[in-house]
Amino acid sequence: MAAWLGLWGSYHCFTAVSLSLVIVLVHGVDNAIYSFNIGHEVKRNQVKNCDFFQGSWVFDNSFNPLYDSSSCPFIGGGFDCQKNGRPDQNYLKYRWQPHGCDLPRFNGIDFLEKHRNKKILFVGDSLSNNMWRSLICMLHSAVPNSDYTFGSRGSLSTFSLPEYGVSVNWLKNGFLVDMGYEKIGKVLKLDSISAGSQWLGADVLIFNSYHWWTHSGRLQTWDYFRFGHKTVKEMDHMEAYKIAMTTWGNWVDKNIDTSKTRVFFQGVAAVHLNAKEWNDPNHKDCSEQTEPLKGSTYPGPGVPGEAILKSILSKMAKPAYLLDITLLTQLRKDGHPSIYAGGGPKFIDCSHWCLAGVPDTWNQLLYAALLQK
């Protein structure tokens, strides 16, 4: 199963396999551009003052996704729920409605013009991959006849549109801090970042780290924690996360010139592994879920990493912009691949998200945040 998941950046594995660089120059398919009718046109001052992250999901039959999954060649098998046989489509008809304001609709051409000759880099785990693939599908749909390059080498996946000089890349790095391979085993170094040089030079950075920290047992990808001169077999995973994200925050403050580089943190996406959290006695998890939770509150427990992350960001000298997606993902129990992840009916994915789907809203929020500048 791990080998299958590796195709689309599973967070079950932490590997950096050196692959030959594969770059394909492709002329865009002459397909119809899907309507950009997410949200509504809004005035810039409304965008500036809007809290986009408090709201609810609204069913809108006139709402169309920004791309058709069958026309995007970048989705990857695990996220393509329609190709994998998902029979319902209403989950594609919900739009995120913030309280008291509207989201600006995503305009792919405007996004590209604003980032002409710019480098955008996602750094994180498979949820980062989920968001990255969503964005490049959205951009490809906006300019379907533009040539593009798409490839991978080791832990770096690349996409570019030469017409605009824009590159949108994803660097797989689920912990952000270092993983060392020593005689005793794999050591997670909570106070060390040696890979940061790979993050320099980007005009927009979108970091993400959380889900790998929650793993235990056979899903855990490290053997020891190290902090300073202390090496331990086990410690509270959220305490380790707090130390590591503090290390990351200090690295950003020291190394990133925020007058030249916009820094975002993707935020903590919810999982739906226990239907009891939303008071559903008829299901075990996200399987067979076809609609979001109504309203603006999640009846289940909070996500521990959310409070930790917000605390760390608030203490940064140069705070990253938090794309606070926790609530809007908590409400979308219907947005996961579940049994339509391509791994057969016994493999149920309640952590990642269908494309098209919820991650498109994350990128709409990214676009809105860039407009707020």
Coordinates of C-alpha atoms in Angstrom, one line a residue:
M1 CA 0.0 0.0 0.0
A2 CA 2.9 2.4 0.8
A3 CA 4.3 2.0 -2.7
W4 CA 0.9 2.9 -4.1
L5 CA 0.6 5.9 -1.9
G6 CA 4.1 7.1 -2.8
L7 CA 2.9 8.2 -6.2
W8 CA 1.0 11.1 -4.7
G9 CA 3.2 12.0 -1.7
S10 CA 1.8 9.8 1.1
Y11 CA 2.6 11.0 4.6
H12 CA 3.1 7.3 5.6
C13 CA 6.6 7.4 4.2
F14 CA 9.4 9.9 4.5
T15 CA 11.8 9.2 1.7
A16 CA 13.8 11.1 -0.8
V17 CA 14.4 8.8 -3.7
S18 CA 16.7 10.2 -6.4
L19 CA 14.8 10.0 -9.7
S20 CA 15.9 11.2 -13.1
L21 CA 14.5 14.6 -13.9
V22 CA 11.4 14.2 -16.1
I23 CA 10.3 17.3 -17.8
V24 CA 7.6 17.2 -20.4
L25 CA 6.7 20.1 -22.6
V26 CA 3.1 19.9 -23.4
H27 CA 0.8 22.1 -25.4
G28 CA -2.4 22.9 -23.4
V29 CA -5.5 21.0 -24.4
D30 CA -8.1 23.0 -26.2
N31 CA -10.8 22.5 -23.6
A32 CA -13.4 24.8 -22.3
I33 CA -12.5 27.1 -19.4
Y34 CA -14.7 26.3 -16.5
S35 CA -16.5 29.4 -15.1
F36 CA -14.8 31.2 -12.3
N37 CA -17.9 31.6 -10.2
I38 CA -16.5 30.8 -6.8
G39 CA -17.9 33.5 -4.5
H40 CA -18.7 36.9 -5.9
E41 CA -16.9 40.1 -7.1
V42 CA -16.0 42.1 -4.0
K43 CA -14.5 45.5 -3.3
R44 CA -10.8 45.6 -2.3
N45 CA -11.6 47.2 1.1
Q46 CA -14.0 44.4 1.9
V47 CA -11.3 41.9 1.1
K48 CA -8.9 43.7 3.3
N49 CA -11.2 43.6 6.4
C50 CA -12.7 40.2 5.9
D51 CA -12.1 37.2 8.2
F52 CA -12.3 34.5 5.6
F53 CA -12.0 31.6 8.0
Q54 CA -15.2 31.9 9.9
G55 CA -18.2 30.8 8.0
S56 CA -20.2 27.9 6.7
W57 CA -20.6 25.7 3.5
V58 CA -23.5 26.7 1.3
F59 CA -25.0 24.5 -1.4
D60 CA -25.2 26.4 -4.7
N61 CA -26.5 24.5 -7.7
S62 CA -25.1 27.2 -10.0
F63 CA -21.6 26.7 -8.6
N64 CA -19.1 24.9 -10.9
P65 CA -15.6 23.8 -9.9
L66 CA -12.7 25.7 -11.4
Y67 CA -11.6 22.7 -13.4
D68 CA -12.9 19.3 -14.4
S69 CA -10.9 16.5 -12.9
S70 CA -11.0 14.6 -16.3
S71 CA -9.3 17.6 -18.0
C72 CA -6.5 18.1 -15.4
P73 CA -3.5 15.8 -16.0
F74 CA -1.9 16.6 -12.7
I75 CA -4.3 15.2 -10.1
G76 CA -2.7 11.9 -9.4
G77 CA -4.6 8.6 -8.7
G78 CA -5.3 9.0 -5.0
F79 CA -7.1 12.3 -5.3
D80 CA -9.2 11.7 -8.5
C81 CA -12.4 10.5 -6.8
Q82 CA -14.5 10.8 -9.9
K83 CA -12.1 8.7 -12.0
N84 CA -12.0 6.1 -9.1
G85 CA -15.8 5.7 -9.2
R86 CA -17.3 8.1 -6.7
P87 CA -21.0 8.1 -7.8
D88 CA -22.2 11.4 -6.2
Q89 CA -21.3 14.9 -7.3
N90 CA -23.1 17.2 -4.9
Y91 CA -19.9 17.6 -2.9
L92 CA -18.7 19.7 -5.8
K93 CA -21.6 22.1 -5.4
Y94 CA -20.7 23.6 -2.0
R95 CA -18.9 26.9 -1.7
W96 CA -17.4 28.5 1.4
Q97 CA -19.3 31.5 2.7
P98 CA -17.5 33.6 5.3
H99 CA -19.6 35.5 7.8
G100 CA -20.3 39.1 6.8
C101 CA -18.4 39.2 3.6
D102 CA -17.8 37.3 0.4
L103 CA -14.6 35.7 -1.0
P104 CA -13.2 37.2 -4.1
R105 CA -13.6 34.8 -7.0
F106 CA -10.5 33.1 -8.1
N107 CA -9.1 34.5 -11.4
G108 CA -6.4 32.3 -12.7
I109 CA -5.1 34.8 -15.3
D110 CA -5.0 37.6 -12.7
F111 CA -3.1 35.2 -10.4
L112 CA -0.6 34.5 -13.2
E113 CA -0.2 38.2 -14.2
K114 CA 0.5 39.1 -10.5
H115 CA 3.1 36.4 -10.3
R116 CA 4.7 36.8 -13.7
N117 CA 8.4 35.7 -13.4
K118 CA 7.8 34.6 -9.8
K119 CA 8.5 31.4 -8.0
I120 CA 5.9 29.8 -5.7
L121 CA 7.0 26.9 -3.5
F122 CA 4.9 24.6 -1.3
V123 CA 6.9 22.8 1.4
G124 CA 5.2 20.1 3.4
D125 CA 3.6 16.6 3.5
S126 CA 0.9 15.0 1.3
L127 CA -1.7 17.6 2.4
S128 CA 0.7 20.2 0.9
N129 CA 0.8 18.0 -2.2
N130 CA -3.0 18.0 -2.2
M131 CA -3.1 21.8 -2.3
W132 CA -0.3 22.1 -4.8
R133 CA -2.0 19.8 -7.3
S134 CA -5.3 21.7 -6.8
L135 CA -3.6 25.0 -7.6
I136 CA -1.8 23.8 -10.8
C137 CA -5.1 22.4 -12.0
M138 CA -6.8 25.7 -11.4
L139 CA -4.0 27.6 -13.3
H140 CA -3.9 25.1 -16.2
S141 CA -7.7 25.5 -16.5
A142 CA -7.4 29.3 -16.7
V143 CA -4.9 29.1 -19.6
P144 CA -5.5 25.7 -21.2
N145 CA -3.7 26.5 -24.4
S146 CA -0.4 27.6 -22.7
D147 CA 2.6 25.3 -22.8
Y148 CA 3.7 23.9 -19.4
T149 CA 6.4 21.8 -17.9
F150 CA 5.6 19.1 -15.3
G151 CA 8.2 16.8 -13.6
S152 CA 9.8 15.4 -10.5
R153 CA 13.3 14.8 -9.2
G154 CA 13.7 13.2 -5.8
S155 CA 11.5 15.1 -3.3
L156 CA 10.9 18.1 -5.6
S157 CA 7.9 18.2 -8.0
T158 CA 7.8 21.0 -10.5
F159 CA 5.2 22.8 -12.7
S160 CA 5.8 25.9 -14.7
L161 CA 4.0 28.1 -17.3
P162 CA 6.8 29.5 -19.5
E163 CA 4.5 32.0 -21.1
Y164 CA 4.2 33.8 -17.7
G165 CA 7.6 32.8 -16.3
V166 CA 5.7 31.3 -13.3
S167 CA 6.9 28.2 -11.4
V168 CA 4.7 26.5 -8.8
N169 CA 6.6 23.7 -7.1
W170 CA 6.2 21.3 -4.2
L171 CA 9.0 20.1 -2.0
K172 CA 8.1 17.0 0.1
N173 CA 9.1 17.6 3.7
G174 CA 6.6 16.5 6.3
F175 CA 8.4 17.6 9.4
L176 CA 10.3 20.8 8.2
V177 CA 13.0 19.9 10.8
D178 CA 15.8 17.5 10.1
M179 CA 15.6 13.7 10.1
G180 CA 19.0 12.0 10.7
Y181 CA 19.8 8.4 9.8
E182 CA 22.2 7.0 12.5
K183 CA 23.3 3.7 13.9
I184 CA 20.5 3.8 16.5
G185 CA 17.9 4.4 13.8
K186 CA 16.0 7.4 12.4
V187 CA 16.4 10.5 14.6
L188 CA 14.0 13.4 14.4
K189 CA 16.1 16.5 15.3
L190 CA 13.6 19.0 16.7
D191 CA 16.0 22.0 16.9
S192 CA 17.8 21.6 13.5
I193 CA 16.9 22.7 10.0
S194 CA 19.6 22.0 7.4
A195 CA 17.4 21.9 4.3
G196 CA 16.3 25.5 4.5
S197 CA 18.6 26.5 1.6
Q198 CA 16.1 24.8 -0.7
W199 CA 13.4 27.2 0.5
L200 CA 15.4 30.4 -0.3
G201 CA 14.8 32.3 -3.5
A202 CA 11.0 31.7 -3.7
D203 CA 8.7 34.7 -3.9
V204 CA 5.8 32.9 -2.2
L205 CA 6.4 30.1 0.4
I206 CA 3.5 28.0 1.6
F207 CA 4.6 25.7 4.5
N208 CA 2.7 22.8 6.0
S209 CA 3.5 20.3 8.8
Y210 CA 1.2 18.5 11.2
H211 CA -0.1 15.1 10.2
W212 CA 3.2 13.2 10.3
W213 CA 3.5 14.2 14.0
T214 CA 0.3 12.4 15.0
H215 CA 1.5 9.0 13.8
S216 CA 2.4 6.2 16.1
G217 CA 3.0 2.4 15.8
R218 CA 3.7 1.2 12.2
L219 CA 2.8 4.6 10.7
Q220 CA 5.5 6.4 12.7
T221 CA 8.5 7.2 10.5
W222 CA 11.1 7.9 13.1
D223 CA 12.8 6.0 16.0
Y224 CA 14.1 8.8 18.3
F225 CA 13.6 12.4 19.1
R226 CA 16.6 14.7 19.7
F227 CA 16.6 18.2 21.3
G228 CA 19.9 19.7 22.2
H229 CA 22.0 16.9 23.6
K230 CA 19.1 14.8 24.7
T231 CA 17.9 11.8 22.7
V232 CA 14.8 10.0 23.7
K233 CA 12.8 7.1 22.4
E234 CA 9.4 8.7 23.1
M235 CA 7.9 12.0 24.2
D236 CA 4.6 13.7 23.8
H237 CA 4.1 14.2 20.1
M238 CA 2.5 17.6 20.4
E239 CA 5.3 18.8 22.6
A240 CA 7.7 17.7 19.9
Y241 CA 5.6 19.4 17.3
K242 CA 5.7 22.6 19.4
I243 CA 9.5 22.5 19.6
A244 CA 9.9 21.8 15.9
M245 CA 7.6 24.5 14.8
T246 CA 9.3 27.0 17.1
T247 CA 12.6 26.0 15.3
W248 CA 10.9 26.6 12.0
G249 CA 9.5 30.0 13.1
N250 CA 13.0 31.1 14.2
W251 CA 14.4 30.0 10.9
V252 CA 11.9 32.1 9.0
D253 CA 12.6 35.1 11.2
K254 CA 16.4 34.8 10.6
N255 CA 16.5 33.8 6.9
I256 CA 13.5 35.2 5.1
D257 CA 13.2 38.8 3.9
T258 CA 9.4 39.3 4.1
S259 CA 9.6 42.4 2.0
K260 CA 10.5 40.1 -0.9
T261 CA 8.9 36.8 0.0
R262 CA 5.4 36.2 1.2
V263 CA 5.2 33.4 3.8
F264 CA 2.1 31.3 4.5
F265 CA 1.4 28.4 6.7
Q266 CA -1.2 26.0 5.2
G267 CA -2.8 25.3 8.5
V268 CA -4.1 22.1 10.0
A269 CA -6.6 20.1 8.0
A270 CA -9.1 17.9 9.8
V271 CA -9.4 14.2 9.5
H272 CA -12.7 12.3 9.8
L273 CA -11.8 8.9 11.2
N274 CA -14.6 8.7 13.8
A275 CA -18.2 9.3 12.9
K276 CA -19.2 9.6 16.6
E277 CA -17.6 13.0 16.5
W278 CA -20.4 14.3 14.4
N279 CA -23.1 12.2 16.1
D280 CA -23.5 9.7 13.3
P281 CA -24.3 6.2 14.7
N282 CA -24.7 4.6 11.3
H283 CA -21.1 5.1 10.0
K284 CA -17.6 4.4 11.3
D285 CA -15.7 7.2 9.5
C286 CA -16.0 9.4 6.3
S287 CA -17.3 6.5 4.2
E288 CA -20.6 7.2 2.4
Q289 CA -20.7 10.9 3.5
T290 CA -22.3 13.0 0.9
E291 CA -22.8 16.4 2.5
P292 CA -21.1 18.8 4.9
L293 CA -22.1 19.5 8.4
K294 CA -24.5 22.4 8.6
G295 CA -23.6 25.6 10.5
S296 CA -20.3 27.0 11.7
T297 CA -19.3 24.8 14.5
Y298 CA -17.9 21.3 14.7
P299 CA -19.5 19.1 17.4
G300 CA -16.4 17.0 17.9
P301 CA -13.1 17.7 19.7
G302 CA -10.7 20.3 18.5
V303 CA -7.4 19.7 16.8
P304 CA -4.5 20.0 19.2
G305 CA -2.0 21.2 16.6
E306 CA -4.2 24.2 15.7
A307 CA -3.7 26.0 19.1
I308 CA 0.0 25.2 19.1
L309 CA 0.5 26.6 15.6
K310 CA -1.4 29.8 16.3
S311 CA 0.7 30.4 19.5
I312 CA 4.0 29.9 17.6
L313 CA 3.0 32.2 14.7
S314 CA 1.9 34.9 17.2
K315 CA 5.4 34.9 18.7
M316 CA 7.3 35.2 15.4
A317 CA 9.0 38.5 14.6
K318 CA 7.8 38.1 11.0
P319 CA 4.6 36.1 11.4
A320 CA 3.6 33.9 8.5
Y321 CA 0.0 34.3 7.3
L322 CA -2.0 31.4 8.6
L323 CA -4.4 29.9 6.1
D324 CA -6.7 28.8 8.9
I325 CA -8.4 25.9 7.2
T326 CA -9.2 23.8 10.3
L327 CA -12.9 24.8 10.8
L328 CA -13.8 24.7 7.1
T329 CA -12.2 21.2 6.8
Q330 CA -13.8 19.9 10.0
L331 CA -17.2 20.6 8.4
R332 CA -16.4 18.7 5.2
K333 CA -16.7 15.1 6.3
D334 CA -17.9 14.5 2.7
G335 CA -14.8 15.8 1.0
H336 CA -12.4 12.8 1.4
P337 CA -11.7 10.1 -1.1
S338 CA -12.8 7.5 1.4
I339 CA -13.0 4.2 -0.7
Y340 CA -12.5 6.1 -3.9
A341 CA -8.7 6.7 -3.4
G342 CA -7.8 4.0 -6.0
G343 CA -6.5 1.5 -3.5
G344 CA -9.5 -0.8 -3.6
P345 CA -12.6 -0.9 -1.3
K346 CA -10.6 -2.0 1.8
F347 CA -8.5 1.1 1.7
I348 CA -10.3 4.1 3.2
D349 CA -8.7 7.6 3.0
C350 CA -10.3 10.1 5.4
S351 CA -7.3 12.3 5.6
H352 CA -6.7 13.6 2.1
W353 CA -9.2 15.4 -0.2
C354 CA -10.9 14.8 -3.5
L355 CA -9.9 16.9 -6.5
A356 CA -11.7 18.9 -7.6
G357 CA -12.9 19.7 -4.1
V358 CA -12.1 21.3 -0.8
P359 CA -8.4 22.1 -1.5
D360 CA -9.6 24.4 -4.3
T361 CA -11.1 26.6 -1.5
W362 CA -7.7 26.6 0.2
N363 CA -6.2 28.1 -2.9
Q364 CA -9.1 30.5 -3.2
L365 CA -8.2 31.7 0.3
L366 CA -4.6 32.0 -0.7
Y367 CA -5.6 34.1 -3.6
A368 CA -7.8 36.3 -1.3
A369 CA -4.9 36.7 1.1
L370 CA -2.6 37.8 -1.7
L371 CA -5.2 40.4 -2.7
Q372 CA -5.3 41.7 0.9
K373 CA -1.6 42.8 0.7

